[in-house]
Tab-separated table of C-alpha atoms and ligand atoms in Angstrom:
chain	number	residue	atom	x	y	z
E	467	MET	CA	5.687	-17.019	-3.280
E	468	SER	CA	4.738	-19.740	-0.804
E	469	ARG	CA	5.107	-18.831	2.878
E	470	THR	CA	5.125	-21.040	5.963
E	471	VAL	CA	2.328	-19.850	8.233
E	472	LEU	CA	1.953	-21.106	11.820
E	473	ILE	CA	-1.507	-20.572	13.289
E	474	THR	CA	-2.312	-21.096	16.965
E	475	GLY	CA	-5.886	-22.113	17.658
E	476	ALA	CA	-6.531	-23.447	14.157
E	477	THR	CA	-9.165	-25.961	15.283
E	478	SER	CA	-12.001	-23.424	15.210
E	479	GLY	CA	-13.148	-19.913	14.316
E	480	PHE	CA	-10.646	-17.374	12.992
E	481	GLY	CA	-7.726	-19.792	13.166
E	482	LYS	CA	-9.454	-22.437	11.082
E	483	ALA	CA	-10.566	-19.832	8.516
E	484	CYS	CA	-6.951	-18.603	8.294
E	485	ALA	CA	-5.736	-22.168	7.739
E	486	ASP	CA	-8.330	-22.689	4.984
E	487	LEU	CA	-7.502	-19.382	3.283
E	488	PHE	CA	-3.702	-19.481	3.418
E	489	TYR	CA	-3.723	-23.133	2.284
E	490	ALA	CA	-6.105	-22.318	-0.577
E	491	LYS	CA	-3.802	-19.467	-1.645
E	492	GLY	CA	-0.861	-21.882	-1.899
E	493	ASP	CA	0.964	-21.276	1.393
E	494	LYS	CA	2.262	-23.986	3.714
E	495	VAL	CA	0.355	-24.015	6.995
E	496	ILE	CA	1.129	-25.381	10.439
E	497	VAL	CA	-2.159	-25.922	12.249
E	498	THR	CA	-2.154	-26.137	16.031
E	499	GLY	CA	-4.545	-26.505	18.950
E	500	ARG	CA	-5.371	-28.873	21.783
E	501	ARG	CA	-8.107	-30.874	20.017
E	502	ARG	CA	-6.215	-33.529	18.097
E	503	ASP	CA	-9.370	-34.969	16.494
E	504	ARG	CA	-10.075	-31.628	14.836
E	505	LEU	CA	-6.515	-31.297	13.596
E	506	ASP	CA	-6.705	-34.827	12.146
E	507	GLU	CA	-9.983	-33.966	10.432
E	508	MET	CA	-8.515	-30.737	9.000
E	509	ILE	CA	-5.507	-32.340	7.376
E	510	ARG	CA	-7.362	-35.321	5.966
E	511	ASP	CA	-7.305	-35.196	2.145
E	512	LEU	CA	-4.851	-32.253	2.095
E	513	ASP	CA	-1.264	-32.339	0.834
E	514	PRO	CA	1.030	-33.302	3.762
E	515	ALA	CA	3.801	-31.319	2.071
E	516	ARG	CA	1.704	-28.157	2.638
E	517	ILE	CA	-0.101	-28.757	5.932
E	518	HIS	CA	1.395	-29.946	9.189
E	519	PRO	CA	-0.481	-30.393	12.499
E	520	ILE	CA	0.949	-30.025	15.988
E	521	CYS	CA	-1.160	-30.602	19.051
E	522	PHE	CA	-0.196	-28.614	22.136
E	523	ASP	CA	-1.428	-26.178	24.764
E	524	VAL	CA	-0.012	-22.654	24.405
E	525	ARG	CA	-0.164	-22.218	28.188
E	526	GLU	CA	2.558	-24.829	28.678
E	527	ARG	CA	5.909	-23.190	28.074
E	528	ASP	CA	7.818	-26.466	27.671
E	529	SER	CA	5.201	-27.878	25.302
E	530	VAL	CA	5.451	-24.747	23.151
E	531	ALA	CA	9.230	-25.098	22.932
E	532	ALA	CA	9.024	-28.846	22.224
E	533	ALA	CA	6.298	-28.384	19.591
E	534	ILE	CA	8.299	-25.818	17.630
E	535	SER	CA	11.476	-27.873	17.931
E	536	SER	CA	9.577	-30.876	16.531
E	537	LEU	CA	8.788	-29.140	13.229
E	538	PRO	CA	10.129	-31.027	10.217
E	539	ALA	CA	12.803	-29.151	8.240
E	540	GLU	CA	10.328	-28.271	5.453
E	541	PHE	CA	8.156	-26.377	7.963
E	542	SER	CA	10.782	-25.073	10.382
E	543	ALA	CA	11.362	-21.621	8.868
E	544	VAL	CA	8.161	-19.907	9.978
E	545	ASP	CA	7.427	-16.806	7.871
E	546	VAL	CA	4.156	-15.837	9.531
E	547	LEU	CA	3.088	-16.511	13.109
E	548	ILE	CA	-0.612	-15.904	13.740
E	549	ASN	CA	-1.045	-15.685	17.515
E	550	ASN	CA	-4.754	-16.430	17.498
E	551	ALA	CA	-5.356	-18.953	20.316
E	552	GLY	CA	-7.371	-17.250	22.998
E	553	LEU	CA	-10.619	-17.074	24.862
E	554	ALA	CA	-12.952	-15.164	27.124
E	555	LEU	CA	-14.412	-16.903	30.140
E	556	GLY	CA	-17.451	-15.478	31.917
E	557	LEU	CA	-19.176	-12.115	31.781
E	558	GLU	CA	-19.589	-11.543	35.511
E	559	MET	CA	-18.793	-8.216	37.134
E	560	ALA	CA	-15.240	-8.073	38.491
E	561	HIS	CA	-16.307	-8.549	42.094
E	562	GLU	CA	-18.182	-11.735	41.164
E	563	ALA	CA	-15.859	-13.179	38.519
E	564	HIS	CA	-13.974	-16.416	39.063
E	565	LEU	CA	-10.245	-16.166	39.668
E	566	GLU	CA	-9.714	-19.477	37.828
E	567	ASP	CA	-11.250	-17.864	34.720
E	568	TRP	CA	-8.956	-14.859	35.035
E	569	ASP	CA	-5.967	-17.192	35.418
E	570	THR	CA	-6.934	-19.126	32.299
E	571	MET	CA	-7.375	-15.972	30.212
E	572	VAL	CA	-4.055	-14.522	31.380
E	573	ASP	CA	-2.269	-17.838	30.833
E	574	THR	CA	-3.695	-18.265	27.319
E	575	ASN	CA	-4.160	-14.775	25.869
E	576	ILE	CA	-1.040	-13.230	27.390
E	577	LYS	CA	1.447	-15.878	28.454
E	578	GLY	CA	0.722	-18.294	25.607
E	579	LEU	CA	1.170	-15.482	23.086
E	580	LEU	CA	4.451	-14.500	24.771
E	581	TYR	CA	5.771	-18.079	24.753
E	582	MET	CA	4.977	-18.483	21.051
E	583	THR	CA	6.466	-15.134	20.102
E	584	ARG	CA	9.655	-15.588	22.103
E	585	ARG	CA	10.179	-19.060	20.589
E	586	ILE	CA	9.608	-18.033	16.944
E	587	LEU	CA	10.914	-14.460	16.806
E	588	PRO	CA	14.697	-15.024	17.139
E	589	ASP	CA	14.747	-17.073	13.944
E	590	MET	CA	12.783	-14.365	12.113
E	591	VAL	CA	15.294	-11.742	13.256
E	592	THR	CA	18.213	-13.956	12.219
E	593	ARG	CA	16.661	-14.411	8.776
E	594	ASN	CA	15.655	-10.724	8.727
E	595	SER	CA	12.222	-11.729	7.515
E	596	GLY	CA	8.871	-12.629	9.019
E	597	HIS	CA	5.539	-11.360	10.262
E	598	ILE	CA	3.868	-11.710	13.638
E	599	VAL	CA	0.104	-11.232	13.548
E	600	ASN	CA	-1.534	-10.967	16.946
E	601	ILE	CA	-5.260	-11.295	17.446
E	602	GLY	CA	-6.396	-8.578	19.801
E	603	SER	CA	-9.960	-7.331	20.089
E	604	VAL	CA	-12.039	-4.189	20.249
E	605	ALA	CA	-12.298	-5.252	23.907
E	606	GLY	CA	-8.655	-4.172	24.245
E	607	SER	CA	-9.602	-0.568	23.451
E	608	PHE	CA	-13.190	-0.205	24.646
E	609	PRO	CA	-14.422	-1.198	28.099
E	610	TYR	CA	-17.760	-2.935	28.643
E	611	PRO	CA	-19.385	-4.398	31.750
E	612	GLY	CA	-18.097	-7.917	32.329
E	613	GLY	CA	-15.153	-7.436	29.976
E	614	ASN	CA	-12.809	-6.893	32.930
E	615	ALA	CA	-9.906	-9.360	32.662
E	616	TYR	CA	-10.611	-10.416	29.068
E	617	GLY	CA	-10.424	-6.838	27.765
E	618	ALA	CA	-7.289	-6.258	29.799
E	619	THR	CA	-5.576	-9.266	28.203
E	620	LYS	CA	-6.372	-7.807	24.789
E	621	ALA	CA	-5.055	-4.380	25.837
E	622	PHE	CA	-1.853	-6.227	26.692
E	623	VAL	CA	-1.813	-7.756	23.208
E	624	SER	CA	-2.229	-4.314	21.660
E	625	GLN	CA	0.619	-2.711	23.587
E	626	PHE	CA	2.877	-5.761	23.227
E	627	THR	CA	2.392	-5.497	19.463
E	628	ASN	CA	3.398	-1.823	19.551
E	629	ASN	CA	6.444	-2.634	21.649
E	630	LEU	CA	7.467	-5.442	19.309
E	631	LYS	CA	7.351	-2.910	16.480
E	632	ALA	CA	9.656	-0.677	18.536
E	633	ASP	CA	12.103	-3.503	19.218
E	634	LEU	CA	12.113	-4.676	15.615
E	635	ARG	CA	13.156	-1.327	14.149
E	636	GLY	CA	16.106	-1.965	11.853
E	637	THR	CA	14.867	-5.428	10.880
E	638	ALA	CA	12.469	-6.415	8.126
E	639	VAL	CA	10.217	-8.305	10.563
E	640	ARG	CA	6.634	-7.013	10.577
E	641	VAL	CA	4.007	-6.953	13.328
E	642	THR	CA	0.259	-6.425	13.178
E	643	ASN	CA	-2.564	-6.384	15.698
E	644	ILE	CA	-5.976	-7.446	14.382
E	645	GLU	CA	-8.828	-6.123	16.528
E	646	PRO	CA	-12.182	-7.705	15.695
E	647	GLY	CA	-15.555	-6.848	17.142
E	648	LEU	CA	-18.569	-9.153	17.254
E	649	ALA	CA	-17.837	-12.313	15.271
E	650	GLU	CA	-19.664	-15.633	15.374
E	651	THR	CA	-17.339	-18.522	16.218
E	652	GLU	CA	-17.154	-20.871	19.197
E	653	PHE	CA	-16.042	-17.822	21.228
E	654	SER	CA	-19.367	-17.319	23.050
E	655	LYS	CA	-19.877	-21.062	23.582
E	656	VAL	CA	-16.507	-21.109	25.346
E	657	ARG	CA	-17.257	-17.880	27.225
E	658	PHE	CA	-20.529	-19.305	28.582
E	659	LYS	CA	-19.046	-22.763	29.185
E	660	TRP	CA	-21.050	-24.443	26.432
E	661	ASP	CA	-24.438	-23.017	27.475
E	662	GLU	CA	-25.530	-22.889	23.834
E	663	GLY	CA	-28.706	-20.891	24.541
E	664	LYS	CA	-26.724	-18.106	26.172
E	665	ALA	CA	-24.089	-18.239	23.453
E	666	ASP	CA	-26.640	-18.077	20.633
E	667	SER	CA	-28.420	-15.130	22.246
E	668	VAL	CA	-25.268	-13.012	21.809
E	669	TYR	CA	-25.832	-13.054	18.045
E	670	THR	CA	-29.647	-12.985	17.933
E	671	GLY	CA	-30.884	-10.329	15.509
E	672	THR	CA	-27.373	-9.256	14.513
E	673	LYS	CA	-25.277	-9.864	11.419
E	674	PRO	CA	-21.910	-10.571	13.029
E	675	LEU	CA	-18.537	-10.818	11.338
E	676	THR	CA	-17.653	-14.262	10.007
E	677	PRO	CA	-14.366	-16.077	10.589
E	678	MET	CA	-13.543	-15.573	6.907
E	679	ASP	CA	-14.024	-11.776	7.225
E	680	ILE	CA	-11.198	-11.823	9.747
E	681	ALA	CA	-9.044	-14.311	7.833
E	682	GLU	CA	-9.279	-12.091	4.739
E	683	ALA	CA	-8.130	-9.042	6.716
E	684	ILE	CA	-5.208	-11.033	8.089
E	685	TYR	CA	-4.335	-12.327	4.637
E	686	TRP	CA	-4.405	-8.790	3.241
E	687	ALA	CA	-2.079	-7.514	5.981
E	688	VAL	CA	0.351	-10.388	5.433
E	689	ASP	CA	0.241	-10.077	1.660
E	690	ARG	CA	1.304	-6.394	1.532
E	691	PRO	CA	4.688	-5.716	-0.085
E	692	PRO	CA	7.637	-6.272	2.293
E	693	HIS	CA	8.151	-2.531	2.988
E	694	VAL	CA	4.565	-2.093	4.264
E	695	ASN	CA	3.677	-2.756	7.914
E	696	ILE	CA	0.020	-2.719	8.867
E	697	ASN	CA	0.184	-1.766	12.541
E	698	ARG	CA	-3.425	-2.494	13.471
E	699	ILE	CA	-6.789	-3.239	11.922
E	700	GLU	CA	-9.995	-2.673	13.897
E	701	ILE	CA	-13.054	-4.325	12.363
E	702	MET	CA	-16.676	-4.291	13.506
E	703	PRO	CA	-19.831	-5.521	11.838
E	704	VAL	CA	-22.054	-2.701	10.620
E	705	CYS	CA	-24.615	-3.606	13.287
E	706	GLN	CA	-22.136	-2.923	16.128
E	707	SER	CA	-21.427	0.552	17.459
E	708	PHE	CA	-20.384	2.493	20.568
E	709	GLY	CA	-22.411	3.246	23.658
E	710	PRO	CA	-22.650	6.683	25.254
E	711	PHE	CA	-21.088	7.470	28.633
E	712	VAL	CA	-23.489	6.380	31.337
E	713	PHE	CA	-24.180	8.135	34.648
E	714	ASP	CA	-25.384	6.822	37.931
E	715	ARG	CA	-27.855	9.593	38.816
E	716	LYS	CA	-28.816	9.845	42.451
E	717	GLY	CA	-31.885	11.817	43.557
L	226	NDP	P1	-12.902	-20.058	18.941
L	226	NDP	O1	-13.318	-20.501	20.308
L	226	NDP	O2	-13.738	-20.470	17.798
L	226	NDP	O3	-11.392	-20.513	18.676
L	226	NDP	C1	-10.411	-20.400	19.669
L	226	NDP	C2	-9.201	-21.235	19.292
L	226	NDP	O4	-8.205	-21.082	20.307
L	226	NDP	C3	-9.519	-22.725	19.188
L	226	NDP	O5	-8.925	-23.235	18.020
L	226	NDP	C4	-8.858	-23.307	20.423
L	226	NDP	O6	-8.355	-24.605	20.115
L	226	NDP	C5	-7.693	-22.344	20.645
L	226	NDP	N1	-7.223	-22.361	22.024
L	226	NDP	C6	-7.881	-21.934	23.135
L	226	NDP	N2	-7.136	-22.183	24.220
L	226	NDP	C7	-5.987	-22.760	23.801
L	226	NDP	C8	-4.832	-23.255	24.445
L	226	NDP	N3	-4.686	-23.186	25.782
L	226	NDP	N4	-3.848	-23.814	23.707
L	226	NDP	C9	-3.970	-23.875	22.363
L	226	NDP	N5	-5.037	-23.433	21.681
L	226	NDP	C10	-6.035	-22.886	22.402
L	226	NDP	O7	-12.822	-18.475	19.038
L	226	NDP	P2	-12.382	-17.339	17.979
L	226	NDP	O8	-11.974	-17.898	16.687
L	226	NDP	O9	-13.444	-16.306	18.016
L	226	NDP	O10	-11.131	-16.745	18.767
L	226	NDP	C11	-9.851	-16.581	18.208
L	226	NDP	C12	-9.219	-15.348	18.803
L	226	NDP	O11	-9.984	-14.213	18.424
L	226	NDP	C13	-9.158	-15.311	20.325
L	226	NDP	O12	-7.906	-14.789	20.704
L	226	NDP	C14	-10.293	-14.364	20.696
L	226	NDP	O13	-10.058	-13.743	21.926
L	226	NDP	C15	-10.245	-13.405	19.558
L	226	NDP	N6	-11.429	-12.607	19.284
L	226	NDP	C16	-12.654	-13.192	19.062
L	226	NDP	C17	-13.746	-12.395	18.748
L	226	NDP	C18	-15.112	-12.948	18.535
L	226	NDP	O14	-16.097	-12.200	18.679
L	226	NDP	N7	-15.257	-14.212	18.173
L	226	NDP	C19	-13.612	-10.932	18.602
L	226	NDP	C20	-12.288	-10.436	18.878
L	226	NDP	C21	-11.249	-11.252	19.170
L	226	NDP	P3	-8.413	-25.888	21.090
L	226	NDP	O15	-9.631	-25.724	21.954
L	226	NDP	O16	-8.481	-27.039	20.148
L	226	NDP	O17	-7.137	-25.826	21.843
L	227	8X3	C1	-14.396	-10.483	21.464
L	227	8X3	C2	-15.275	-9.315	21.235
L	227	8X3	O1	-16.854	-7.663	22.357
L	227	8X3	O2	-17.116	-10.015	22.936
L	227	8X3	O3	-13.101	-10.073	21.698
L	227	8X3	O4	-15.249	-8.771	23.770
L	227	8X3	S1	-16.147	-8.943	22.648
């Protein structure tokens, strides 16, 4: 059965891999992001009856509403919303971090996800069908130095997903939080403001997750039978693990 799948942040990384996979499996996909050139490139040579681009910024509440309202009838009943658009900015300690970076992460990872969900969810409830997949992170569960505001936005995503599940009791609408660990995408380039040396060094000597590893987990969660809700999936590469508690020993 072909679904209509709307993916935020489909111009790169996990979002693009999801677009490739769901399209390849026969679903209709709505690809979104701010970089129009990438959206144009993605849809070139694909069937316009099965892929539809919309260019907007999830931080702009009115643009979100206008973008969804602009969907052609054939794409307007969204079966799956993948709230993937997001970013980390900086790795400074909290007392040295930039407030503008915190604002951008809150506006994108939290408020953008809320705007998308609030715009799409009523129609899913009316149709008593649909699936919201949020992209959280291991950073939402585990603290690390420099993860301050970014990790907190992902903790929000985790608890918002749980609370959606609570609100949606009695409907057939499903919700899932996907919580990846180290994965190589443009994530670190964005985090380090396109300092490619710094970004590359994050992955040096590791075998990180790939965008398709995450897309496949998302596809699996979405493709379960309608009575099955996957609440959360936490995924790390084998090379990633936990640190011990650390102590500041004096004297
Ligand atoms: P990428 O940087 O490769 O992709 C991020 C996507 O988000 C891009 O398509 C970008 O599109 C979009 N985006 C960013 N800001 C906005 C905005 N304001 N409006 C609309 N779209 C926006 O990173 P990933 O694929 O790694 O990241 C995807 C998600 O996965 C994020 O939520 C991230 O926090 C999360 N994550 C990443 C991990 C990793 O290690 N890579 C691990 C755990 C979670 P455009 O710039 O065109 O707008
Ligand atoms: C991205 C994973 O560990 O860089 O969410 O925060 S991490």
